[in-house]
Coordinates of C-alpha atoms and ligand atoms in Angstrom, one line a residue:
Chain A
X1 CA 0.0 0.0 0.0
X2 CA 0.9 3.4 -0.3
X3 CA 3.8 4.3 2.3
X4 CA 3.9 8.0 1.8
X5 CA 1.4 11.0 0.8
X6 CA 2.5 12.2 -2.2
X7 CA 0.4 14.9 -4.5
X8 CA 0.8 17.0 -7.5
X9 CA 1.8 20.7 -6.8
X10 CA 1.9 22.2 -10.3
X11 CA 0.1 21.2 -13.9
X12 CA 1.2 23.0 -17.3
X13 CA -0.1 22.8 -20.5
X14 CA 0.1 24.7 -23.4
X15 CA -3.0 25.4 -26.0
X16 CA -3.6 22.0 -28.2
X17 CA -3.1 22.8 -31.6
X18 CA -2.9 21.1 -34.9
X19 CA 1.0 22.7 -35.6
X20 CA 3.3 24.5 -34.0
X21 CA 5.9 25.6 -36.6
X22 CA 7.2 28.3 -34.4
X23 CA 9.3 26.0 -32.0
X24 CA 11.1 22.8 -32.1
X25 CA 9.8 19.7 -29.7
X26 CA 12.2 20.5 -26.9
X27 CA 11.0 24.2 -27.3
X28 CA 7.2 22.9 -27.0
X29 CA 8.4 20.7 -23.8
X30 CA 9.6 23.5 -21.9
X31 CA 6.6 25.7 -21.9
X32 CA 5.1 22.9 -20.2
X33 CA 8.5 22.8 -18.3
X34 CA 8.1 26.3 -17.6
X35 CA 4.3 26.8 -16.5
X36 CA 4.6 23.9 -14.0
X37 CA 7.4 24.9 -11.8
X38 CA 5.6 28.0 -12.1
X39 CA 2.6 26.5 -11.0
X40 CA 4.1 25.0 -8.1
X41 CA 6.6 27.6 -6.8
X42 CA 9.3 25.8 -7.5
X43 CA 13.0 26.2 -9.2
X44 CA 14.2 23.6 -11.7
X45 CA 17.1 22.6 -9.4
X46 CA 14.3 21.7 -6.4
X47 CA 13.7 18.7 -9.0
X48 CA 15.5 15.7 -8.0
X49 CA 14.1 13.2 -10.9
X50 CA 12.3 13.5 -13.5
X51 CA 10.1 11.4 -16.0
X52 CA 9.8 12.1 -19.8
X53 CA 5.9 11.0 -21.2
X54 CA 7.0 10.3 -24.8
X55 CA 5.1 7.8 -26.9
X56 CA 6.2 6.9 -30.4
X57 CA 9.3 8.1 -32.0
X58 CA 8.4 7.4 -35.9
X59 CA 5.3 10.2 -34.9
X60 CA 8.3 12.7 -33.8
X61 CA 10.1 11.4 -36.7
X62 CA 12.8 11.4 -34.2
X63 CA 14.8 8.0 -32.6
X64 CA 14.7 8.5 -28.9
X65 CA 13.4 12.3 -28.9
X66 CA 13.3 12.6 -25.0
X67 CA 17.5 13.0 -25.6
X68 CA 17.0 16.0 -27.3
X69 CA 14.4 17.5 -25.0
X70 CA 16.4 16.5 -21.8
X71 CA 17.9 20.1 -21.1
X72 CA 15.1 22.1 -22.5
X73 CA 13.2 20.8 -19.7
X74 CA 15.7 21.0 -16.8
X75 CA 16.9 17.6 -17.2
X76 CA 20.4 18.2 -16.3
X77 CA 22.4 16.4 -13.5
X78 CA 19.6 14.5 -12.3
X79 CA 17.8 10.9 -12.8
X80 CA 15.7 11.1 -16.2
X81 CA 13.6 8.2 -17.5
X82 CA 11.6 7.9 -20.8
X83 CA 8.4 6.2 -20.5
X84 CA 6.0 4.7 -23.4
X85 CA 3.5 2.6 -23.5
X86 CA 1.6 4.1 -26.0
X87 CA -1.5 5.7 -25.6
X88 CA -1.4 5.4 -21.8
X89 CA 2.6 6.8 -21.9
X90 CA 1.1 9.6 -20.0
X91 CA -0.8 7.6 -17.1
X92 CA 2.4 5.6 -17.3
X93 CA 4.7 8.5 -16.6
X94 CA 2.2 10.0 -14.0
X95 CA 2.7 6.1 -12.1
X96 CA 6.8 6.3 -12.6
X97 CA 6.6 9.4 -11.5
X98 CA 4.2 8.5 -8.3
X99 CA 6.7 5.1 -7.2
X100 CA 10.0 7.4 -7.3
X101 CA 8.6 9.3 -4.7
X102 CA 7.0 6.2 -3.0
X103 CA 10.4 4.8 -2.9
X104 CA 10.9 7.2 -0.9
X105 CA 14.3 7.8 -2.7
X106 CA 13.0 11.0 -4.6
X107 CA 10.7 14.3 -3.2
X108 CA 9.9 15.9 -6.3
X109 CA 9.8 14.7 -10.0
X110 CA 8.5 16.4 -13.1
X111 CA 6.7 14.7 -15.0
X112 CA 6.7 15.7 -18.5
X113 CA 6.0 15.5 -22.2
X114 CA 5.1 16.8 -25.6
X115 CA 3.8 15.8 -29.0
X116 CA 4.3 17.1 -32.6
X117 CA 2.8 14.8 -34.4
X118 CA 1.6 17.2 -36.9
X119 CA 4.9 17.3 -38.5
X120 CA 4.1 13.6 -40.7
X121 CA 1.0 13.7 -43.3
X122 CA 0.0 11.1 -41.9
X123 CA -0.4 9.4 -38.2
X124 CA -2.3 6.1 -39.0
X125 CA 0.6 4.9 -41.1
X126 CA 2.8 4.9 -38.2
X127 CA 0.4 3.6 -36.0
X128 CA -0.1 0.9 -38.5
X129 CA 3.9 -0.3 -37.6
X130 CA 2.8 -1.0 -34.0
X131 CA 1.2 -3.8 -35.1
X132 CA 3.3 -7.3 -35.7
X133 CA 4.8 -7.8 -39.2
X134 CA 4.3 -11.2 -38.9
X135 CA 0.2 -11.5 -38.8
X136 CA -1.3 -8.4 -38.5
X137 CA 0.7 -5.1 -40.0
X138 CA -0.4 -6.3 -43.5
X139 CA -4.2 -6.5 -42.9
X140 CA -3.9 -2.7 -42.6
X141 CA -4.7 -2.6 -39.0
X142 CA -4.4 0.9 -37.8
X143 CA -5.5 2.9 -34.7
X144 CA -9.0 4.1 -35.9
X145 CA -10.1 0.7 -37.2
X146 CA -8.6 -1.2 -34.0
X147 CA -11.4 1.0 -32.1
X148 CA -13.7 0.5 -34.9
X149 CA -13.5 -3.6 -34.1
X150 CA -14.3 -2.5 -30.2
X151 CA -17.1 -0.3 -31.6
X152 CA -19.0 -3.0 -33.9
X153 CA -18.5 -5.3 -31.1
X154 CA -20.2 -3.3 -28.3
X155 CA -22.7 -2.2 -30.8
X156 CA -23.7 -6.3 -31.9
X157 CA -23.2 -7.2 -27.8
X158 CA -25.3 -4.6 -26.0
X159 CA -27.3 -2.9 -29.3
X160 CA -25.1 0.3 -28.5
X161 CA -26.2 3.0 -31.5
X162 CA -24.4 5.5 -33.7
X163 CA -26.6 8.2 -32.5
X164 CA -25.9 7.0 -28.5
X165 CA -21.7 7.2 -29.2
X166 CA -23.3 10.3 -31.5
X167 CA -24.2 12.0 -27.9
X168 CA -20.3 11.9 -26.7
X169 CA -19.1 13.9 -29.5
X170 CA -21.5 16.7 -28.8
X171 CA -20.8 16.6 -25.3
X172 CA -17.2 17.0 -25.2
X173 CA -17.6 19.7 -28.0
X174 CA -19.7 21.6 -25.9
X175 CA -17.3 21.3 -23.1
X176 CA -14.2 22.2 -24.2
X177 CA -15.7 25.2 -25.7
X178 CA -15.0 26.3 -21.9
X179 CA -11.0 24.6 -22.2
X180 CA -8.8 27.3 -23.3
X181 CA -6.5 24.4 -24.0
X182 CA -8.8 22.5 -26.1
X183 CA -7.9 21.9 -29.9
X184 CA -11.0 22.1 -31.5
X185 CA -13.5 23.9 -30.0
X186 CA -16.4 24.2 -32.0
X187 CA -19.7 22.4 -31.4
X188 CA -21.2 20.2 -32.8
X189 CA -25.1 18.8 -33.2
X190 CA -26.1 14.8 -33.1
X191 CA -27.2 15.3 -37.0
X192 CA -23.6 16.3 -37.9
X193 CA -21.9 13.5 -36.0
X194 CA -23.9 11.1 -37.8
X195 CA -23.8 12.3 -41.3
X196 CA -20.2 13.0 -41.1
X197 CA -18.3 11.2 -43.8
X198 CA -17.7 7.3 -42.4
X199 CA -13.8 6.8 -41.3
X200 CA -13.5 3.5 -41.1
X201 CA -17.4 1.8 -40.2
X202 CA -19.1 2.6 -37.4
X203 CA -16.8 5.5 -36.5
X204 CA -16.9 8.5 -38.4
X205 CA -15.4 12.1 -38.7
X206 CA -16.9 13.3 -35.4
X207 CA -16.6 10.0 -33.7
X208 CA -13.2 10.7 -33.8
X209 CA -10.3 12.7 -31.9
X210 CA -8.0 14.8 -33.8
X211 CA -4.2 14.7 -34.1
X212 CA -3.2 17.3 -31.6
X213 CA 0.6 19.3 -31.1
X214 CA 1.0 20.5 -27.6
X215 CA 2.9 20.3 -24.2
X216 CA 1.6 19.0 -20.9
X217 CA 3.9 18.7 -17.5
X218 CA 2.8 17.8 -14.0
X219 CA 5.0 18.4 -11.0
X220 CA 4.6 15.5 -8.0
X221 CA 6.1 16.1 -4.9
X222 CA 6.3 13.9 -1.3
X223 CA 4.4 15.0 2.0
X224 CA 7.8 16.0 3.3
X225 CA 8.6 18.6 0.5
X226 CA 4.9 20.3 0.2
X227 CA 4.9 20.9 3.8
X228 CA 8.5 22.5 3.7
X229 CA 7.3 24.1 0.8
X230 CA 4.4 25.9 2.7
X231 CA 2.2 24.6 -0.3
X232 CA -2.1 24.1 0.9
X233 CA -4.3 23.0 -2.0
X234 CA -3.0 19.8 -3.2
X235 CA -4.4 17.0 -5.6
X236 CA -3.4 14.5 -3.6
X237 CA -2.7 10.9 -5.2
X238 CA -4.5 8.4 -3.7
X239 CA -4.4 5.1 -6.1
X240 CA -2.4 4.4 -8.8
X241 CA -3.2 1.2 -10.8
X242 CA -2.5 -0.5 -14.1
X243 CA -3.3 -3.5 -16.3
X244 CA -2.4 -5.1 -19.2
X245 CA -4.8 -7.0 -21.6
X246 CA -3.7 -9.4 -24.6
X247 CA -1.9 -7.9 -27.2
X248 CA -3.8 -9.7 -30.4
X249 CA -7.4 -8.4 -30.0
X250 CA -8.8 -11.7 -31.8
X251 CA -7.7 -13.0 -28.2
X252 CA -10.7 -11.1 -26.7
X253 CA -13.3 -12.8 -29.4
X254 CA -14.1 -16.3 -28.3
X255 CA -17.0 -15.1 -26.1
X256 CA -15.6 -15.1 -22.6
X257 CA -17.3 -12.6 -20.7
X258 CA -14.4 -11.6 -18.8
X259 CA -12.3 -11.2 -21.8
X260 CA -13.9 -9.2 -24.5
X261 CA -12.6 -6.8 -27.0
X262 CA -16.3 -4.9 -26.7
X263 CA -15.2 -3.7 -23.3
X264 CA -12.4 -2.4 -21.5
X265 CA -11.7 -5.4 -19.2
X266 CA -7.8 -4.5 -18.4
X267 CA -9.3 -0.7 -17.7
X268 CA -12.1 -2.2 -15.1
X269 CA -9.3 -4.3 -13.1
X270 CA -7.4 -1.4 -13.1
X271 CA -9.5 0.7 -11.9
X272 CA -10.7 -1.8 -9.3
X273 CA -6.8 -1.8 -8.5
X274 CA -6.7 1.7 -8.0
X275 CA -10.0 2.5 -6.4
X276 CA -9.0 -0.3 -3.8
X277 CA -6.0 1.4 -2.9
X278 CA -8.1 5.0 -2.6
X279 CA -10.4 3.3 -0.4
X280 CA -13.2 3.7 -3.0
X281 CA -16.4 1.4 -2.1
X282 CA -19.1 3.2 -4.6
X283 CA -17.2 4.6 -7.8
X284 CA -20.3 6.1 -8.9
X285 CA -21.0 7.8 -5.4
X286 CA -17.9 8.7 -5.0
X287 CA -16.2 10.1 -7.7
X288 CA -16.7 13.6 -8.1
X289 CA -15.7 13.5 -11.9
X290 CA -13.9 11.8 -14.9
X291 CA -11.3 12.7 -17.2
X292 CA -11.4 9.6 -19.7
X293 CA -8.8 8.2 -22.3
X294 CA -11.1 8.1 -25.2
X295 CA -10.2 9.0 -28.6
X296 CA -13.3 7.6 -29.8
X297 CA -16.7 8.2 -29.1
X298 CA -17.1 4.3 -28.6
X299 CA -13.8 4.1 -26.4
X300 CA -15.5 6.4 -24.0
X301 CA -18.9 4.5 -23.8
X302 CA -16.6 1.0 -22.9
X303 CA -14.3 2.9 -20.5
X304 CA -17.2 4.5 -18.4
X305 CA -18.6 0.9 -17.8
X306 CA -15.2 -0.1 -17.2
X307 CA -14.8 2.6 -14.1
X308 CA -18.4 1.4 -12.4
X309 CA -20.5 4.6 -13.5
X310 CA -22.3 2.3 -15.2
X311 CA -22.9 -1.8 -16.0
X312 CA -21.8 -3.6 -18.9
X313 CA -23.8 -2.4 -21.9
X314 CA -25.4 0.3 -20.6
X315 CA -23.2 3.5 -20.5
X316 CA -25.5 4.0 -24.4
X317 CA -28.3 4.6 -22.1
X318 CA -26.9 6.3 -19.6
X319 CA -25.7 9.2 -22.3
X320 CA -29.0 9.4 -23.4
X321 CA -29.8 10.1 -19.4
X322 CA -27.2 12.9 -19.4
X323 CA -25.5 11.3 -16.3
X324 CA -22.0 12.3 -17.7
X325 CA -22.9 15.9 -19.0
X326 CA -21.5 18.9 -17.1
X327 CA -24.8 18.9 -14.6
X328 CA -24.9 15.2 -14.7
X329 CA -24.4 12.8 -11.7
X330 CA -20.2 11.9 -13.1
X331 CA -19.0 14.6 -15.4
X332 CA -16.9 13.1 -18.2
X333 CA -14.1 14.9 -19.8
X334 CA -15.1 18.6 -18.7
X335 CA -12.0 19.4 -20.9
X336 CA -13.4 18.5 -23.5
X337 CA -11.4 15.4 -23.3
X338 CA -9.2 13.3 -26.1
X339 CA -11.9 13.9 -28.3
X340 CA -11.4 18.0 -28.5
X341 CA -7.4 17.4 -28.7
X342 CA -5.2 14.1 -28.7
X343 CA -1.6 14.8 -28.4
X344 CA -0.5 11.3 -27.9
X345 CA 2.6 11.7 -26.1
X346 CA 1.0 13.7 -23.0
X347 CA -3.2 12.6 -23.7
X348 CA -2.9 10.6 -20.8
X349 CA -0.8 13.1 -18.5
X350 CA -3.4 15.6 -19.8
X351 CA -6.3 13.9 -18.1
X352 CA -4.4 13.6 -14.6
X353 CA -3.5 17.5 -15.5
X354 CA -7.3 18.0 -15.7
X355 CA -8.6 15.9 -12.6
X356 CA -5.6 17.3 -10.8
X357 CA -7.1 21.2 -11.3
X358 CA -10.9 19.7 -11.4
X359 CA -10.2 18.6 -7.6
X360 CA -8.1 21.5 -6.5
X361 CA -11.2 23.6 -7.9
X362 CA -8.1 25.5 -10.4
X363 CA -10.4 24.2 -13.8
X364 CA -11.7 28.0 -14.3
X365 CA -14.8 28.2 -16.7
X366 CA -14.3 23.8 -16.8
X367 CA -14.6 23.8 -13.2
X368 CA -17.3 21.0 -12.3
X369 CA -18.5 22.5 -8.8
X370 CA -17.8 20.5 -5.8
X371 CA -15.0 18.0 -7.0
X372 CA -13.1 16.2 -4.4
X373 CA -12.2 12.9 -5.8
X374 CA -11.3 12.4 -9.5
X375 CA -10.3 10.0 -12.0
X376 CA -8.1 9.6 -14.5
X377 CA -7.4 6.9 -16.9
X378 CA -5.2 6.1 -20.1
X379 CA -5.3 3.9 -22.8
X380 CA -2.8 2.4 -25.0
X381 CA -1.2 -0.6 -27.1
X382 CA -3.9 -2.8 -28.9
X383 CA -7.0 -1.4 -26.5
X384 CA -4.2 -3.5 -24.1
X385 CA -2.7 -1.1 -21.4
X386 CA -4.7 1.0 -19.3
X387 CA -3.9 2.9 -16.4
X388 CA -6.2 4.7 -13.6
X389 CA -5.3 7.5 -11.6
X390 CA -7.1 9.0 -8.1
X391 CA -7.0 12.3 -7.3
X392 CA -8.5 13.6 -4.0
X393 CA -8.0 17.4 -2.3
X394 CA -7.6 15.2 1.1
X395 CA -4.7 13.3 1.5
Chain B
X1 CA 7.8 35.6 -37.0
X2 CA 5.5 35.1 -39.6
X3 CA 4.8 31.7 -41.0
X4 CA 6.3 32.5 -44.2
X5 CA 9.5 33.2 -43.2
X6 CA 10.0 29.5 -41.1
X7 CA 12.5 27.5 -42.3
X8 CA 11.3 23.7 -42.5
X9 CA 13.6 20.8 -42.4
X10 CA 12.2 17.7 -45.0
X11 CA 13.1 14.3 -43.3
X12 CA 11.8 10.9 -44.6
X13 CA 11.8 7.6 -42.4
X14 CA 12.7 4.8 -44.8
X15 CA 14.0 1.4 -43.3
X16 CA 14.5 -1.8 -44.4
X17 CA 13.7 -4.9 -42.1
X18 CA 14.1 -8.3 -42.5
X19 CA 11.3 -10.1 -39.7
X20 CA 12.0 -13.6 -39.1
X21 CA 8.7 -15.2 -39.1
X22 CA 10.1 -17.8 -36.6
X23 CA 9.8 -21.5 -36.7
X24 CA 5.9 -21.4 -35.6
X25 CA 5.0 -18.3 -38.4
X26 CA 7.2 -20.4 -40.7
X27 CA 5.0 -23.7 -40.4
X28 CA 1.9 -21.9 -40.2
X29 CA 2.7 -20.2 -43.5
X30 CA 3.9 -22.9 -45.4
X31 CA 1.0 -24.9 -45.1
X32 CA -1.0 -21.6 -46.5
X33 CA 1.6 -22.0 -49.1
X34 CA 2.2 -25.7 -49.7
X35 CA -1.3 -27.4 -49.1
X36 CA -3.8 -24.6 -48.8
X37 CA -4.4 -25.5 -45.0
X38 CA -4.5 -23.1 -42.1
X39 CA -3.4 -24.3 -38.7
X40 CA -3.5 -23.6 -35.3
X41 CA -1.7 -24.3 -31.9
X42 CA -3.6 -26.1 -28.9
X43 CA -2.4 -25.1 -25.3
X44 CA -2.0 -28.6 -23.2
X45 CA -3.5 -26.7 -20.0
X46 CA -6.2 -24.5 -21.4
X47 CA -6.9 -26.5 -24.1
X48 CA -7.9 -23.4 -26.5
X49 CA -6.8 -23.8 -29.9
X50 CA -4.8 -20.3 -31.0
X51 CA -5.0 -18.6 -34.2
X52 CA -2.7 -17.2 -35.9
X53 CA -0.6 -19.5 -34.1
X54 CA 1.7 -18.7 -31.5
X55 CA 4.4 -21.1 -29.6
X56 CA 2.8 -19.8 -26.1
X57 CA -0.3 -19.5 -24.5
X58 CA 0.0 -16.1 -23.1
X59 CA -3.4 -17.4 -20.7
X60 CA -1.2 -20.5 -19.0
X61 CA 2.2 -19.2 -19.6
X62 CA 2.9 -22.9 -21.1
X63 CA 4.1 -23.5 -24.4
X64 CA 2.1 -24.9 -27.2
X65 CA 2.6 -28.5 -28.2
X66 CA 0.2 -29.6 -30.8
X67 CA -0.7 -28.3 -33.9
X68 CA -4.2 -28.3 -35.2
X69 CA -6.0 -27.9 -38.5
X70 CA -8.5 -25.2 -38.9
X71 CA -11.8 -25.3 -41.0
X72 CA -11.9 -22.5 -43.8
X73 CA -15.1 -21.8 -43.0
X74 CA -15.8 -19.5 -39.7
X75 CA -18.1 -16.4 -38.6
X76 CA -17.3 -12.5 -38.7
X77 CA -16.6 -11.4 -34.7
X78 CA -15.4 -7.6 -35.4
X79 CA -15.1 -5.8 -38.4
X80 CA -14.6 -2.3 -39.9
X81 CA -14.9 -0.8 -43.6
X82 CA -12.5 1.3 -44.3
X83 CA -13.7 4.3 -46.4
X84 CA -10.6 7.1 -45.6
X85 CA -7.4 6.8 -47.2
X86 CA -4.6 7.0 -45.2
X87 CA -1.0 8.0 -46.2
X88 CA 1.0 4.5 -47.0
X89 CA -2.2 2.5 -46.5
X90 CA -4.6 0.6 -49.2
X91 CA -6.8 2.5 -51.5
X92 CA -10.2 2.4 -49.9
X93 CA -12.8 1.3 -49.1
X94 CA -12.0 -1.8 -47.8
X95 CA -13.3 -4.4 -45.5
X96 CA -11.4 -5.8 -42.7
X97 CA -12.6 -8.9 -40.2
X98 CA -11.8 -10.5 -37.1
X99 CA -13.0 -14.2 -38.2
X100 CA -13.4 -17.2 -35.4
X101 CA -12.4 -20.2 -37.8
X102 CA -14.1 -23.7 -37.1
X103 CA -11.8 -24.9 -34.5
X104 CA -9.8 -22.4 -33.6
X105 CA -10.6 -20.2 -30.1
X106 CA -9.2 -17.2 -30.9
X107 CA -10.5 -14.8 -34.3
X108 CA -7.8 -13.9 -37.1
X109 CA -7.7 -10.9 -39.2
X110 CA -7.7 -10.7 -42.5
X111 CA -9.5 -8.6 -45.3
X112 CA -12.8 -9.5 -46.3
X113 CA -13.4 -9.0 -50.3
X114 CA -15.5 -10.1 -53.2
X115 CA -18.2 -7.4 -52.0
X116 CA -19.3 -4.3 -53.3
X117 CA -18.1 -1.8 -50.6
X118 CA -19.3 1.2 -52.8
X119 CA -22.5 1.6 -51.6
X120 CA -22.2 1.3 -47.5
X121 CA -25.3 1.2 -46.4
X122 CA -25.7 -2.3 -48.3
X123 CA -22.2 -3.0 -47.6
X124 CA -22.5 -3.2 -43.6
X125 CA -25.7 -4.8 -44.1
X126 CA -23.6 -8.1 -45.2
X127 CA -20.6 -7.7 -43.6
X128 CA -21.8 -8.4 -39.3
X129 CA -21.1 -9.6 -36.7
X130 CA -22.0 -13.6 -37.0
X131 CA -21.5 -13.7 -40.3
X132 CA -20.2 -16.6 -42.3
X133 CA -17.5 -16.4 -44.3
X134 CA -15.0 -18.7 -46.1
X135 CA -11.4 -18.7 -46.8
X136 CA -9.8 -18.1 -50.3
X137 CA -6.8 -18.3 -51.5
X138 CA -4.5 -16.9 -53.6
X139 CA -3.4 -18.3 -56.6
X140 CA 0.6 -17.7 -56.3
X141 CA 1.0 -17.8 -52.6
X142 CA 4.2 -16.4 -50.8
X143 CA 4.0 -16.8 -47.2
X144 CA 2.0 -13.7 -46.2
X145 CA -0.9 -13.1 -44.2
X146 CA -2.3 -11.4 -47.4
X147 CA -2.1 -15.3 -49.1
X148 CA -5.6 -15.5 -48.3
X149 CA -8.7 -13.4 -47.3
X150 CA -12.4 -13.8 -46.1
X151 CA -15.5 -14.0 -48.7
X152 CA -18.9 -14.0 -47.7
X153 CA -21.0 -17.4 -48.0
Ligands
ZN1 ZN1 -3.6 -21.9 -22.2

């Protein structure tokens, strides 16, 4: 269990946007760099470790891109790890980031990361080469139509609709119109989502996220160093938990219920993990709100059943019930989420970012009233690693 | 600065590999290649029959032991139609499937052809979840997942 309080005690992020010509990738990472020390009150050289979120290098077009950023960030004379596990890189980083400190060997790590995938026409055919060259990479699999398989499949099991994952897209579009940070912020009605041009069957244009440039960096410190600091109003870490599913998604079709690629099993043992170790009976009591992994309107409808909101099969309905709007009983991605800007290096350190000022009552216009307790999830690999953060203002 | 006066860099990733298939990938695609046949490795513990075949059970942590002939014929678990093109990818549309072939546990993926994808509303109205499908082959094979592909029944 978890031997020390540790919290976050600065977030920075810059705007999500689909270029930014004006700076190099180490140039990006250290406005994020920059804004959280600021955040937090802290110099560079208070940092004893640090942890760079950095997801795939053919996207950067860059082998091993965290060496360049390294002193742009204020890497310099201390530990620095790079951490990737695709889509969840960002959860990932948050949890290396979370065990230095537990060790007890480290009192204040940055954890940080930026993405400029804008820079290559086109994303999907990198994301095709994560697949194996042996079986799969030829079949054309890429990252839309991997969630496009999970989509059909939660469709067929629990008669999920278009115009129910339809209902997501409008909601996050609506909220990140109040996320300065947000990418695209422009909303959007059910009709549109659903006669957008088709992607790759069932998802279509507004089904999906877009490829997103920015910055994000969260600063984590130990009990010892915020109180020595003098810092009050903390998002406090209280479970950190991961899992890994089967890497070939054909794996999760034989019909076993606990094993199926129409849900995000590895997400729901996580988050049982995590929500154990938070001392979390009643998810859907007591989570305050949500900041989701989901860079499709589908993901978002498995994860949310995954997390407890809801059952199996019927997050659709619960949508349609408004439970996860803005007034709703578990506000989803009041940032707008992955949907309204997916820069996959940091997406997943952007969500803790997000439930980190949601619970610390920092979100400004996004602020869902209230929040004590948050969550935050990522999502990465072959719908295969997913990791869930808590967040509470109490330690 | 103003846009126009950046300087851009042009950089192109463009590396050769040469993937061993290994010794299970090797025997699973010669038999595409030699005798038309697709097969399949059983788990001793959990007994579940994987395909594409791998040398481990990733369930039991135990290797495989016996290999296992699969039926051609099987039903649709997962699919998408792909109607976007994407940089270094197929000319669309196309169809691709997660098939669960008679006697294998696990579904395979391959592309599903010999249908009309033009029109999608008719298109998705075949290609479902639980639909049947049958192997075909090509005619010159070379030991490549693409040496065969799904058609309706
Ligand atoms: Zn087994």
């Amino acid at each position: 269990m978890k031997p020390r309080n540790i919290g976050i005690i600065g977030v920075g992020q810059t705007k999500y946007v689909t270029r930014r010509d004006d700076v190099t990738l180490p140039e990006l990472a250290r406005e994020a760099a920059v804004l959280a020390l600021e955040d937090a009150g802290i110099a560079f050289n208070d940092l004893d470790g640090m942890v760079f979120s950095l997801a795939l290098d053919a996207l950067e077009g860059t082998e091993g891109a965290e060496r360049w950023c390294a002193d742009a960030v204020g890497g310099r004379r201390i530990p620095f790890i790079r951490v990737h596990t695709g889509g969840a890189t960002g959860g990932s980083a948050t949890h290396a980031g979370f065990l230095h400190i537990a060790s007890g060997l480290f009192d204040c790590i940055l954890v940080i990361g930026a993405e400029k995938m804008g820079e290559t026409p086109d994303a999907q055919k990198v994301l095709n080469q994560i697949f194996d060259p042996v079986y799969e990479r030829s079949v054309a699999i890429n990252a839309v139509n991997m969630c496009s398989f999970q989509a059909a499949r939660h469709m067929k099991k629990y008669g999920t609709t278009e115009y129910q994952m339809a209902l997501v897209a409008v909601r996050s579009r609506k909220n990140a119109l109040r996320n300065p940070h947000a990418h695209i912020r422009k909303e959007i009605k059910v009709e549109d989502v659903l006669t957008s041009r088709v992607i790759c069957y069932p998802l279509k244009l507004y089904d999906c996220c877009p490829r997103s440039t920015g910055a994000c960096a969260v600063v984590i410190a130990s009990e010892k160093f915020i109180k020595k600091l003098g810092k009050k109003n903390i998002a406090w870490i209280k479970g950190i938990a991961a899992c890994t599913g089967t890497y070939y998604m054909g794996d999760r079709m034989d019909g076993s219920s606990a094993n199926d690629h129409a849900d995000a099993d590895g997400l729901f043992l996580a988050a049982k993990r995590a929500y154990q170790m938070a001392g979390i009976d009643n998810p859907r009591k007591e989570i305050d709100v949500a900041e989701i992994y989901a860079p499709f309107t589908s993901t978002e409808l498995a994860a949310v059943e995954a997390l407890g909101f809801c059952g199996k099969g019927e997050s659709g309905k619960y949508n349609e019930k408004g439970l996860f709007d803005m007034e709703g009983g578990i506000p989803v991605n009041p940032s707008g989420g992955v949907l309204t800007a997916n820069p996959i290096s940091v997406t997943a350190l952007a969500r803790v970012a997000e439930a980190s000022l949601q619970v610390t009552g920092k979100a400004g216009e996004r602020q869902v009233s209230k929040s004590k307790t948050a969550v935050a999830t990522g999502e990465g690999g072959s719908l295969q690693f997913y990791t869930v953060t808590v967040l509470s203002n109490k330690t | 600065m103003n846009e126009e006066d950046l300087i851009f860099i042009p950089q192109r990733w463009d590396l050769k590999f040469h993937h061993a298939a290994g010794e299970t990938g090797t025997r699973f695609f010669k038999a595409i290649m030699e005798q038309k046949e697709i097969l399949g490795k059983k788990c001793p513990k959990c007994k579940r029959v994987l395909l594409p075949p791998r040398s481990f059970c990733e369930r039991c942590f135990v290797e495989t032991t016996e290999w296992m002939k699969i039926g051609s014929e099987g039903t649709i678990q997962a699919f998408t139609i792909v109607y976007e093109k994407f940089e270094g990818l197929p000319d669309p549309p196309y169809a691709i499937a997660y098939v669960l072939l008679d006697g294998a546990n696990t579904a395979m993926a391959n592309f599903v052809k010999g249908i009309d994808l033009s029109d999608i509303k008719k298109a998705f109205k075949r290609i479902k979840i639980g639909a049947k499908v049958q192997v075909a082959f090509r005619k010159k094979r070379q030991g490549r997942i693409t040496d065969f592909w799904y058609e309706l029944k």
